[in-house]
Amino acid sequence: MDAFKGTAVRLVFFAFLTRYALSQEYFRMGVNTNTAEASQFLREYDREASGMCYRVTMSQWKFVTNITEYNRRRMLEELALSSKFERLSWRKAAAYDSSRLSDPQGRRQLMKIVQASRAALPDDKYSEIQQLISEMKEIYNSAKICPYGQKPYDPHIPRIPYSNEYQDMNQGYQLANQPYQHYQPYTESTESTYCDMQLDPEISRILAHSRIESELLYVWKSFRDQTGPKLRNRFMRYVTLANQAAVATGYRDAGDQMRAAYEDPSFRASVEEMYNQIQPLYKQLFTYVRRKLVQRYGVTSVRSDGPIPAHLLGNMWAQNWKSIMDLVMPFPQSPNVDVTAEMLRQGFTPLRMFQMAEEFYTSMGLKPVPPEFWRGSMLVRPAQRSVQCTASAWDLCNRIDYRIKQCTEVTMQDLVSTHHEMAHIQYYLQYSEQPQLFRDGANPAFHEAVANAATLSVYNLPHLQRVGLYQNKSHDPYEVGMNFLMTMALEKVAYLPFAFMVDQWRWSIFEDGVQNMNSRWWQMKLRYQGVTPPVARHEGDFDPGSKYHIISDQEYIKYFLATILEFQIFEQLCSVSGHTGHLYECDVYRSRDAGRVLSEIMQAGSSKPASEIIKSMTRGKTNRISPEALVRYFRPLELWLRVQNRDEPLIGWSSNYHDVALFAPQRGSSQALTTSCLFIALSLICTVL
Ligand code: X8Z
Ligand code: ZN
């Protein structure tokens, strides 16, 4: 018996090792073990990939800073060439048995070429998945709705039954051979000129600023009507193809392939543990915010111990609650620091804001930006041409040309954004000597984490005082501090459960299939975020499609990790800069020691596993991402929240039959009815647990 047990244990252990090796490094390996040949291939790859990257990135830059049909075509041509190059390189790289190459850096580079690619697909399927993603983006980006009040709207109009099966792609959102009359988008003939509200900026502004519940509901639902149904079938096909690519590369499924970038065999358990660690803080914030929403909208809209309807939190996805600060401000008689007026008074310009951001990093001993940056960047919205305004930082892959695109306005928000984007540029400059394949963050979370860690220092009052933008008036510092921490919590703490659940859902779709996608989405939203849809949802709706990162094939867990890691990095910077006192009051401006820690993190790029970089950043204390610093940062607010919530019957939320019935699978057959009942029972158990 013992011998059998021993063998079984060994077998399981062996299976685990093989699985781990397969998913982490070795994939479907080739047989070539010639190290000299591999090195030669990587040298050529580095040169060609940098050139290719330059051409593609430049064509994308030209398009987003001057949206014309010609520039779009040029960009698509470059993208097609780059796809060809990717497929060719993948085949060459996959021919090596990287496990038997003596050079560890070479091994790592080969792994990076093979790991995240879908080049293992046959040509037709590779083109199909790329085409699908590009169509989904196009549908998403062109979604428009009519202004509130100008079109009859009745959420109770009965819906046409849908088929849960994958339909012919050409039918688009017309499921079961029937058009969704109620949801049919406007065609040329039906569209009036006024039905042109887009997510950014019009719809987002309404969700942020309107306090009229029916208007919030209208825009929340209309945007989903204009996206989800058209995307659902395409997304299902995308799931099939992404999984095929992953399996052909040696992974279990596409989620497994996405997670491989984190080089952590217990990655899923690690992120789950992080979620559990931040949950008590989230529940305190949630409970306090819910009480304020009950006060604003009444118990008929928000139950006192229940989940929060998702349209009342100031954001399309209930992911960032900072726009409802006016409803939840801890001390309304004290200010919520905003130095915009002072910036205007002092005659700030966008250029000066960027110079100030550059000086923030050089004051820490980091690098100035090269002259090409000032020549090539787009720092304000140009008057004569159409551009994409979302702020972003660009590395044109030639070690010289770095740019920022931002339609900067003189506001405090944009001042923070200039520092954030400049941090990305600093990261590019610091790892510029690495080979092309290592010019990236240590894992997908690092770039955002470093950029946000730097901005944590810029946001706070001591820093704004030092740069002459804030004079301490006679306000109570405790009250000002709590107002500040609440703003930060609405942005960071409220965000974490959302950032966690997006990929939990996506991984489960890749792993378990596409049945009941929408109800599984809401089940997770309820379980992790404590939000419910404001109206009944059905399988034809496909609400995950209202989030760009889902349909554009961008992993999302990096944002969850980045939000946690930014506080961990920030705490280290503060510690080496000699800061004592509250973490939220730390400013690392002019600290050369903090600059040294930052440049060590950045210089390595992705040449080493993230665990090594965290270990050296924390001087050996840990090699893991941990939420402890985040929890410490918000500790003063958490204590305040506990006092505010002391009379609450429930910290967190309990869901009832009506909450779950809003999104339970709804089908006619008795078997479906049984499934629905089981689903409701399970959801209730999960949320109570
Ligand atoms: O996608 C973004 C940025 C680009 S990295 C605009 N963010 C996430 C989101 O919008 O959901 C920034 C915050 C999280
Ligand atoms: Zn960023």
XYZ file of C-alpha atoms and ligand atoms in Angstrom:
704
model
C 0.000 0.000 0.000
C 2.759 2.397 1.029
C 4.796 1.516 -2.053
C 1.731 2.223 -4.193
C 1.188 5.499 -2.392
C 4.823 6.412 -2.950
C 4.563 5.655 -6.654
C 1.299 7.567 -6.921
C 2.819 10.564 -5.187
C 5.833 10.394 -7.487
C 3.559 10.141 -10.515
C 1.495 13.132 -9.436
C 4.673 15.050 -8.708
C 6.105 14.139 -12.093
C 2.862 15.158 -13.815
C 3.003 18.469 -11.989
C 6.597 19.088 -12.996
C 5.887 18.246 -16.606
C 2.830 20.484 -16.581
C 4.767 23.322 -14.974
C 7.698 22.950 -17.324
C 5.300 22.900 -20.252
C 3.374 25.948 -19.206
C 6.314 27.964 -18.006
C 9.118 27.407 -20.388
C 9.401 24.515 -22.691
C 6.100 24.245 -24.655
C 6.187 22.037 -27.745
C 9.948 22.178 -28.060
C 11.941 21.643 -31.205
C 15.083 19.521 -31.351
C 17.794 21.986 -32.343
C 20.286 22.291 -29.462
C 22.966 24.287 -31.247
C 23.646 27.207 -28.887
C 25.794 29.123 -31.376
C 23.053 28.914 -33.992
C 20.421 30.013 -31.476
C 22.558 33.011 -30.475
C 22.982 33.969 -34.112
C 19.213 33.685 -34.650
C 18.534 35.887 -31.618
C 20.997 38.538 -32.770
C 19.297 38.721 -36.156
C 15.900 38.639 -34.499
C 16.816 41.563 -32.269
C 17.836 43.701 -35.228
C 14.874 42.781 -37.409
C 12.303 42.900 -34.607
C 13.477 46.377 -33.567
C 13.149 47.572 -37.167
C 9.727 45.986 -37.528
C 8.601 47.407 -34.195
C 9.746 50.881 -35.284
C 7.760 50.741 -38.515
C 4.566 49.405 -36.922
C 4.704 51.753 -33.951
C 5.429 54.754 -36.158
C 2.480 53.889 -38.428
C 0.242 53.565 -35.349
C 1.516 56.869 -34.010
C 0.793 58.579 -37.327
C -2.727 57.160 -37.352
C -3.718 58.037 -33.785
C -2.298 61.555 -34.074
C -3.889 62.141 -37.492
C -6.901 59.936 -38.155
C -7.242 59.636 -41.918
C -8.175 56.747 -44.174
C -4.714 56.852 -45.733
C -3.002 56.557 -42.331
C -5.331 53.735 -41.341
C -4.435 51.798 -44.494
C -0.715 52.340 -43.966
C -1.029 51.131 -40.401
C -2.938 47.995 -41.445
C -0.279 47.229 -44.062
C 2.478 47.513 -41.470
C 0.516 45.359 -39.034
C 0.123 42.673 -41.709
C 3.877 42.680 -42.371
C 4.568 42.466 -38.681
C 2.200 39.474 -38.323
C 4.107 37.684 -41.060
C 7.373 38.403 -39.304
C 5.938 37.159 -36.004
C 4.835 33.865 -37.556
C 8.155 33.311 -39.265
C 10.154 34.093 -36.133
C 7.886 31.888 -34.044
C 8.588 28.910 -36.300
C 12.326 29.494 -36.130
C 12.308 29.961 -32.344
C 10.087 26.930 -31.772
C 12.597 24.759 -33.634
C 15.075 25.032 -30.746
C 15.124 22.830 -27.695
C 15.559 25.827 -25.410
C 15.858 23.655 -22.300
C 19.208 22.410 -23.558
C 20.740 25.734 -24.516
C 23.541 26.771 -22.193
C 22.863 30.533 -22.217
C 20.024 31.355 -19.768
C 19.361 34.788 -21.299
C 19.077 33.212 -24.749
C 16.701 30.608 -23.326
C 14.576 33.329 -21.846
C 14.436 35.241 -25.125
C 13.378 32.166 -27.072
C 10.685 31.529 -24.483
C 9.395 35.067 -24.929
C 9.084 34.667 -28.683
C 7.087 31.467 -28.363
C 5.114 31.997 -25.163
C 2.435 34.589 -25.859
C 2.051 34.082 -29.594
C -0.844 32.558 -31.525
C 1.468 31.721 -34.403
C 0.982 28.009 -33.786
C -2.412 28.323 -35.506
C -2.719 27.459 -39.199
C -2.685 30.505 -41.508
C -6.460 30.735 -42.020
C -7.263 30.584 -38.314
C -4.481 32.989 -37.409
C -5.936 35.545 -39.837
C -9.458 34.820 -38.640
C -8.744 35.546 -34.975
C -6.938 38.764 -35.864
C -9.850 39.785 -38.082
C -12.343 38.994 -35.297
C -10.471 41.094 -32.742
C -10.233 43.977 -35.158
C -13.983 43.754 -35.948
C -14.865 43.651 -32.260
C -12.767 46.769 -31.621
C -14.413 48.497 -34.550
C -17.919 47.679 -33.273
C -17.000 48.831 -29.795
C -15.391 52.070 -30.936
C -18.299 52.994 -33.169
C -21.013 52.437 -30.525
C -23.264 55.490 -30.233
C -26.479 56.183 -28.370
C -29.212 58.823 -28.480
C -29.399 61.455 -25.779
C -31.619 60.687 -22.821
C -35.241 61.623 -23.230
C -35.175 61.728 -27.022
C -36.098 58.129 -27.652
C -38.842 56.133 -25.983
C -37.309 53.764 -23.515
C -38.980 51.036 -21.581
C -36.854 48.436 -19.847
C -39.904 46.189 -19.450
C -40.514 45.600 -23.151
C -40.395 41.804 -23.514
C -37.408 40.442 -25.328
C -37.228 38.082 -28.241
C -36.012 34.658 -27.145
C -32.422 33.913 -28.007
C -30.561 30.803 -28.944
C -27.595 29.932 -26.795
C -25.787 28.299 -29.640
C -23.129 29.825 -31.778
C -24.756 31.372 -34.805
C -23.464 32.060 -38.250
C -21.046 34.963 -37.976
C -22.737 36.789 -40.797
C -25.929 37.008 -38.831
C -24.104 39.137 -36.311
C -26.387 39.885 -33.423
C -29.473 38.512 -35.158
C -29.787 35.416 -33.069
C -32.146 32.543 -33.781
C -32.847 34.073 -37.196
C -34.738 36.924 -35.649
C -33.541 40.468 -35.349
C -33.576 42.042 -31.931
C -36.154 44.642 -32.793
C -35.894 46.406 -29.506
C -32.122 46.487 -29.646
C -31.550 46.971 -33.300
C -28.915 49.652 -33.804
C -29.722 52.639 -35.886
C -29.106 52.294 -39.586
C -28.361 55.192 -41.915
C -32.067 55.696 -42.452
C -33.172 55.542 -38.829
C -30.260 57.359 -37.289
C -30.958 60.939 -36.510
C -28.106 63.323 -36.345
C -28.492 63.614 -32.598
C -27.844 59.911 -31.875
C -24.114 60.412 -31.679
C -23.197 60.096 -28.016
C -20.063 58.022 -27.556
C -18.618 56.376 -24.473
C -15.854 58.912 -24.329
C -16.596 61.637 -23.441
C -20.408 62.024 -23.457
C -21.660 58.787 -21.867
C -18.882 58.664 -19.292
C -19.625 62.253 -18.307
C -23.289 61.482 -17.697
C -22.455 58.486 -15.534
C -19.975 60.593 -13.583
C -22.105 63.689 -13.080
C -25.806 62.924 -13.443
C -27.660 62.120 -10.264
C -30.935 61.357 -12.063
C -31.414 57.654 -11.653
C -33.480 57.117 -14.802
C -30.884 58.931 -16.900
C -28.091 56.833 -15.426
C -30.074 53.699 -16.145
C -30.758 54.830 -19.694
C -27.114 55.406 -20.639
C -25.921 52.337 -18.722
C -28.312 50.101 -20.620
C -28.155 51.796 -24.019
C -24.382 51.463 -24.253
C -24.684 47.747 -23.515
C -27.458 47.406 -26.103
C -25.155 48.922 -28.697
C -22.180 46.699 -27.920
C -22.892 43.292 -26.319
C -25.392 41.697 -28.762
C -23.212 42.527 -31.776
C -20.092 41.216 -30.090
C -21.362 38.029 -28.490
C -21.056 35.604 -31.408
C -17.754 36.977 -32.521
C -16.439 36.639 -28.989
C -17.523 32.996 -28.831
C -15.626 32.214 -32.007
C -12.634 34.131 -30.636
C -12.678 31.911 -27.527
C -12.570 28.790 -29.686
C -9.643 30.048 -31.751
C -7.687 31.446 -28.800
C -8.009 28.085 -27.056
C -6.858 26.229 -30.170
C -3.795 28.477 -30.396
C -3.005 27.902 -26.723
C -3.322 24.135 -26.965
C -1.160 24.080 -30.097
C 1.498 25.986 -28.150
C 1.381 23.527 -25.255
C -0.999 25.206 -22.812
C -4.236 23.885 -21.361
C -6.280 26.814 -22.653
C -5.956 30.504 -23.532
C -6.227 31.585 -19.875
C -3.341 29.294 -19.011
C -1.358 30.918 -21.828
C -2.159 34.446 -20.587
C -1.105 33.563 -17.045
C 2.257 32.139 -18.146
C 3.689 35.668 -18.375
C 3.674 35.774 -14.562
C 6.060 32.827 -14.174
C 4.274 31.671 -11.039
C 3.030 28.076 -10.855
C 0.490 29.000 -8.153
C -0.566 32.242 -9.816
C -4.327 31.731 -9.462
C -4.068 30.937 -5.774
C -1.752 33.919 -5.255
C -4.164 36.445 -6.766
C -7.112 34.926 -4.908
C -5.189 35.326 -1.654
C -4.500 38.982 -2.500
C -8.205 39.554 -3.141
C -9.006 38.022 0.258
C -6.500 40.309 1.948
C -8.055 43.483 0.586
C -11.665 42.352 0.990
C -12.202 43.609 4.598
C -11.089 47.117 3.549
C -13.280 46.976 0.441
C -16.299 45.909 2.479
C -15.847 48.834 4.875
C -15.700 51.255 1.955
C -18.604 49.541 0.218
C -20.815 49.675 3.319
C -20.181 53.366 3.891
C -20.761 54.238 0.213
C -23.978 52.187 0.144
C -25.369 54.147 3.105
C -24.684 57.421 1.284
C -26.373 56.060 -1.844
C -29.405 55.008 0.194
C -29.541 58.587 1.485
C -29.338 59.948 -2.071
C -31.549 57.526 -4.002
C -33.732 55.918 -1.297
C -34.228 52.336 -0.091
C -36.393 51.441 -3.045
C -33.322 51.865 -5.253
C -30.596 50.650 -2.892
C -31.301 48.032 -0.208
C -29.638 48.861 3.119
C -27.897 45.506 3.455
C -27.848 44.511 -0.205
C -25.614 44.866 -3.221
C -25.391 48.217 -5.028
C -27.028 48.647 -8.456
C -24.136 49.104 -10.873
C -25.312 52.333 -12.525
C -25.071 54.483 -9.374
C -21.314 54.382 -8.833
C -20.216 57.046 -11.301
C -18.682 54.776 -13.929
C -19.847 52.513 -16.769
C -18.364 49.406 -15.139
C -18.593 50.500 -11.484
C -14.800 50.211 -11.465
C -13.784 53.679 -10.339
C -16.048 55.508 -7.904
C -14.216 58.819 -7.619
C -16.958 60.704 -9.462
C -19.373 60.177 -6.584
C -17.014 61.853 -4.110
C -19.582 64.645 -3.746
C -22.004 62.085 -2.247
C -19.555 60.412 0.125
C -17.046 63.101 1.147
C -16.082 62.482 4.799
C -15.764 66.180 5.746
C -17.681 68.381 3.281
C -16.726 71.502 5.258
C -13.029 70.850 4.568
C -11.620 71.007 1.060
C -10.913 68.167 -1.295
C -7.567 69.285 -2.586
C -7.604 70.368 -6.190
C -4.865 72.756 -7.282
C -6.345 73.459 -10.733
C -7.294 77.036 -9.858
C -3.816 77.696 -8.480
C -2.216 76.267 -11.638
C -4.323 78.593 -13.766
C -3.512 81.537 -11.520
C 0.208 80.811 -11.914
C -0.118 80.649 -15.701
C 0.738 76.960 -16.114
C 0.891 75.617 -19.671
C 0.918 71.970 -20.878
C 4.620 72.367 -21.750
C 5.425 73.574 -18.253
C 3.518 70.621 -16.787
C 5.686 68.197 -18.763
C 8.862 70.063 -17.811
C 7.786 69.799 -14.200
C 7.180 66.062 -14.599
C 10.618 65.624 -16.164
C 12.165 67.553 -13.281
C 10.395 65.258 -10.798
C 12.392 62.316 -12.170
C 15.709 64.131 -12.692
C 15.463 65.420 -9.094
C 15.716 61.757 -8.078
C 18.808 61.239 -10.226
C 16.897 59.648 -13.094
C 17.302 60.465 -16.781
C 16.180 63.580 -18.637
C 14.148 62.867 -21.768
C 16.043 63.199 -25.084
C 15.456 66.154 -27.455
C 13.481 63.819 -29.770
C 10.826 63.640 -27.071
C 10.111 67.357 -27.220
C 10.216 67.376 -31.028
C 7.973 64.361 -31.607
C 5.386 64.352 -28.805
C 1.803 65.563 -29.082
C 1.188 67.366 -25.812
C -2.000 69.271 -26.710
C -4.988 68.546 -28.921
C -4.154 69.828 -32.414
C -6.711 72.198 -33.885
C -6.760 71.068 -37.502
C -6.959 67.309 -37.408
C -8.779 64.455 -35.766
C -6.784 62.546 -33.093
C -7.281 59.882 -30.408
C -6.908 61.723 -27.124
C -6.354 58.945 -24.552
C -3.027 59.678 -22.872
C -0.257 57.217 -23.704
C 3.540 56.912 -23.750
C 5.351 55.520 -26.777
C 8.640 53.708 -27.296
C 9.458 53.693 -30.993
C 11.925 50.855 -30.513
C 15.028 52.628 -31.898
C 16.508 53.706 -28.525
C 16.161 57.386 -29.474
C 12.564 58.223 -30.163
C 10.158 58.339 -27.210
C 6.912 60.262 -27.262
C 3.791 61.113 -25.283
C 0.352 61.690 -26.729
C -1.888 63.638 -24.383
C -4.523 66.310 -25.014
C -3.293 68.146 -21.958
C -5.421 70.728 -20.231
C -4.290 72.788 -17.298
C -5.879 70.755 -14.499
C -4.578 68.874 -11.504
C -5.821 65.614 -13.022
C -3.719 66.213 -16.126
C -0.722 67.239 -14.025
C -0.872 63.822 -12.369
C -1.276 62.240 -15.786
C 1.865 63.995 -17.125
C 3.868 62.460 -14.266
C 2.312 59.061 -14.952
C 3.130 59.093 -18.663
C 6.626 60.473 -17.998
C 7.229 57.494 -15.686
C 6.544 55.165 -18.626
C 9.083 57.158 -20.679
C 11.567 56.849 -17.812
C 11.012 53.081 -17.791
C 11.723 52.978 -21.570
C 14.898 55.023 -21.095
C 16.115 52.854 -18.230
C 15.789 49.531 -20.048
C 16.832 50.851 -23.450
C 20.110 48.892 -23.413
C 18.315 45.559 -23.061
C 17.610 43.433 -26.142
C 14.239 44.167 -27.775
C 12.595 41.136 -26.151
C 13.473 42.382 -22.651
C 12.419 45.997 -23.200
C 9.299 45.592 -21.134
C 8.148 45.506 -17.509
C 9.318 42.607 -15.335
C 5.821 41.200 -15.722
C 2.738 42.769 -17.337
C 1.883 44.662 -14.107
C 5.183 46.492 -13.642
C 4.863 49.380 -16.082
C 1.563 50.583 -14.639
C 2.702 49.900 -11.076
C 5.868 51.990 -11.399
C 4.015 54.831 -13.120
C 1.328 54.859 -10.442
C 3.836 54.575 -7.592
C 5.474 57.769 -8.806
C 2.140 59.558 -9.058
C 1.231 58.591 -5.476
C 3.974 61.011 -4.505
C 2.730 63.767 -6.793
C -0.871 63.600 -5.618
C -0.231 64.352 -2.001
C -0.271 67.604 -0.075
C 3.366 67.751 1.080
C 4.476 67.471 -2.558
C 2.021 70.051 -3.815
C 3.285 72.363 -1.073
C 6.921 71.827 -2.053
C 6.257 72.710 -5.677
C 4.364 75.826 -4.638
C 0.884 74.738 -5.671
C -0.742 74.477 -2.271
C -0.585 76.719 0.740
C -1.695 75.226 3.988
C -4.763 77.236 4.851
C -6.349 76.987 8.256
C -8.118 73.702 7.587
C -8.084 70.781 9.959
C -5.270 68.533 8.612
C -7.062 65.394 9.802
C -10.194 66.286 7.849
C -8.216 67.243 4.742
C -6.292 63.949 5.071
C -9.486 61.876 5.312
C -10.976 63.638 2.295
C -7.795 62.909 0.374
C -7.732 59.249 1.415
C -11.387 58.850 0.476
C -10.671 60.161 -3.039
C -7.813 57.684 -3.332
C -9.927 54.817 -1.965
C -12.717 55.522 -4.457
C -10.138 55.199 -7.204
C -7.926 52.383 -5.933
C -9.767 50.272 -3.337
C -13.115 50.342 -5.163
C -11.289 49.255 -8.315
C -9.628 46.109 -6.954
C -12.591 43.663 -6.947
C -13.469 44.758 -10.471
C -9.898 44.328 -11.701
C -9.860 40.932 -10.014
C -13.121 39.592 -11.428
C -12.596 40.489 -15.101
C -10.005 37.804 -15.715
C -11.602 35.375 -13.263
C -14.530 35.468 -15.650
C -12.372 35.329 -18.780
C -10.319 32.388 -17.485
C -13.498 30.520 -16.592
C -14.840 31.037 -20.133
C -11.619 29.749 -21.657
C -11.587 26.837 -19.247
C -15.234 25.798 -18.961
C -16.784 27.059 -22.191
C -19.119 29.795 -23.360
C -22.466 28.660 -21.951
C -24.257 31.252 -19.798
C -21.508 33.805 -20.289
C -23.593 36.745 -19.189
C -25.035 35.225 -16.032
C -21.573 34.014 -15.030
C -20.315 37.581 -15.491
C -22.963 38.942 -13.139
C -22.529 36.133 -10.692
C -18.896 37.176 -10.336
C -19.754 40.886 -10.208
C -22.102 40.151 -7.334
C -19.729 37.861 -5.530
C -16.603 40.027 -5.743
C -17.826 43.598 -6.231
C -21.242 43.371 -4.580
C -23.010 45.004 -7.526
C -26.110 43.945 -9.435
C -27.421 45.032 -12.823
C -30.069 47.762 -12.576
C -32.358 45.850 -14.969
C -32.776 42.193 -15.840
C -30.013 40.799 -18.017
C -30.195 37.911 -20.456
C -27.789 35.783 -22.407
C -28.252 37.824 -25.574
C -26.969 40.919 -23.773
C -23.303 39.959 -23.312
C -22.367 42.632 -20.780
C -18.667 41.668 -20.596
C -18.529 43.075 -24.133
C -19.099 46.550 -22.721
C -15.517 46.419 -21.388
C -12.960 47.187 -24.071
C -10.197 44.976 -22.690
C -12.402 41.889 -23.001
C -13.206 42.238 -26.659
C -9.816 43.650 -27.634
C -7.981 40.619 -26.249
C -6.080 42.499 -23.545
C -5.473 40.687 -20.310
C -6.747 42.530 -17.264
C -5.302 40.911 -14.140
C -2.247 43.114 -14.648
C -4.305 46.096 -13.471
C -5.269 44.282 -10.279
C -1.648 43.417 -9.586
C -0.392 46.842 -10.638
C -2.752 48.562 -8.183
C -1.382 46.419 -5.361
C 2.235 46.572 -6.481
C 2.224 50.352 -6.831
C 1.751 50.714 -3.066
C 4.433 48.106 -2.376
C 6.902 49.991 -4.596
C 5.829 53.324 -3.131
C 6.403 52.078 0.425
C 9.913 50.933 -0.495
C 10.720 54.275 -2.107
C 9.434 56.075 0.976
C 11.364 53.832 3.302
C 14.723 54.387 1.549
C 14.048 58.116 1.276
C 13.800 58.257 5.072
C 10.100 59.065 5.290
C 8.451 58.563 8.651
C 4.784 59.047 9.478
C 1.723 58.239 7.416
C 2.473 56.580 4.102
C -0.116 58.706 2.333
C 1.891 61.816 3.200
C 5.176 60.572 1.767
C 6.867 62.506 -1.045
C 9.937 61.019 -2.740
C 10.715 64.139 -4.784
C 14.486 64.878 -4.737
C 15.333 61.581 -3.065
C 18.343 60.079 -4.851
C 17.944 56.894 -2.795
C 14.390 56.437 -4.044
C 15.668 57.138 -7.567
C 18.249 54.355 -7.192
C 15.585 51.831 -6.168
C 13.404 52.877 -9.084
C 16.174 52.670 -11.637
C 17.184 49.203 -10.380
C 13.622 47.992 -10.930
C 13.409 49.570 -14.360
C 16.857 48.826 -15.790
C 16.342 45.070 -15.674
C 13.288 45.296 -17.940
C 11.917 41.780 -18.297
C 15.344 40.136 -18.376
C 14.732 38.598 -14.934
C 11.618 37.095 -13.342
C 9.521 39.607 -11.384
C 10.150 37.622 -8.191
C 13.878 38.455 -8.374
C 13.172 42.122 -8.906
C 10.762 42.273 -5.968
C 13.299 40.491 -3.803
C 16.024 42.990 -4.558
C 13.586 45.929 -4.252
C 12.520 44.774 -0.770
C 16.142 43.991 0.209
C 15.336 40.302 0.480
C 12.185 40.592 2.608
C 9.874 39.019 0.044
C 9.781 37.974 -3.571
C 6.003 38.255 -3.931
C 3.494 40.989 -4.679
C 1.700 41.772 -1.430
C -1.240 44.057 -0.517
C 0.156 44.865 2.934
C 1.478 48.281 1.858
C -1.874 49.195 0.301
C -3.707 48.209 3.461
C -1.248 50.260 5.561
C -1.658 53.281 3.266
C -5.426 53.268 3.824
C -5.301 52.303 7.511
C -6.311 55.778 8.816
C -9.327 55.788 6.509
C -10.229 52.225 7.420
C -10.309 53.188 11.099
C -12.546 56.140 10.276
C -14.822 53.910 8.156
C -15.150 51.382 10.968
C -16.472 54.121 13.225
C -18.908 55.347 10.549
C -20.137 51.795 9.976
C -20.460 50.821 13.636
C -24.288 50.759 13.570
C -24.577 48.987 10.244
C -26.309 45.612 10.500
C -24.041 44.146 7.841
C -20.515 45.023 6.679
C -20.616 43.946 3.047
C -23.743 42.689 1.306
C -26.185 39.835 1.317
C -28.003 38.921 -1.839
C -31.533 37.620 -2.127
C -33.613 35.808 -4.703
C -34.486 39.032 -6.567
C -30.852 40.067 -6.958
C -29.864 36.752 -8.463
C -33.010 36.435 -10.584
C -31.891 39.594 -12.435
C -29.305 37.584 -14.317
C -29.979 33.881 -13.758
C -30.036 31.841 -16.968
C -33.541 31.952 -18.430
C -34.660 29.249 -20.768
C -37.947 27.573 -21.427
C -37.340 23.902 -20.761
C -37.793 22.260 -17.401
C -34.159 21.205 -17.472
C -33.188 24.845 -17.859
C -35.480 25.709 -14.996
C -33.675 23.220 -12.783
C -30.327 24.704 -13.889
C -31.585 28.186 -13.031
C -32.763 27.087 -9.590
C -29.433 25.429 -8.902
C -27.670 28.537 -10.161
C -29.666 30.808 -7.859
C -29.080 28.522 -4.877
C -25.355 28.353 -5.600
C -25.068 32.110 -6.059
C -26.781 32.727 -2.750
C -24.494 30.287 -0.976
C -21.427 31.866 -2.623
C -22.331 35.408 -1.692
C -23.232 34.517 1.881
C -19.888 32.696 2.179
O -6.802 50.698 -19.872
C -6.374 51.523 -19.090
C -5.492 52.655 -19.597
C -4.485 52.167 -20.550
S -3.303 51.165 -19.802
C -6.369 53.670 -20.307
N -6.697 51.464 -17.785
C -7.571 50.428 -17.240
C -9.035 50.607 -17.620
O -9.373 51.636 -18.233
O -9.866 49.738 -17.296
C -6.217 52.383 -16.762
C -6.962 51.973 -15.534
C -7.395 50.569 -15.762
Zn 0.046 53.928 -17.773
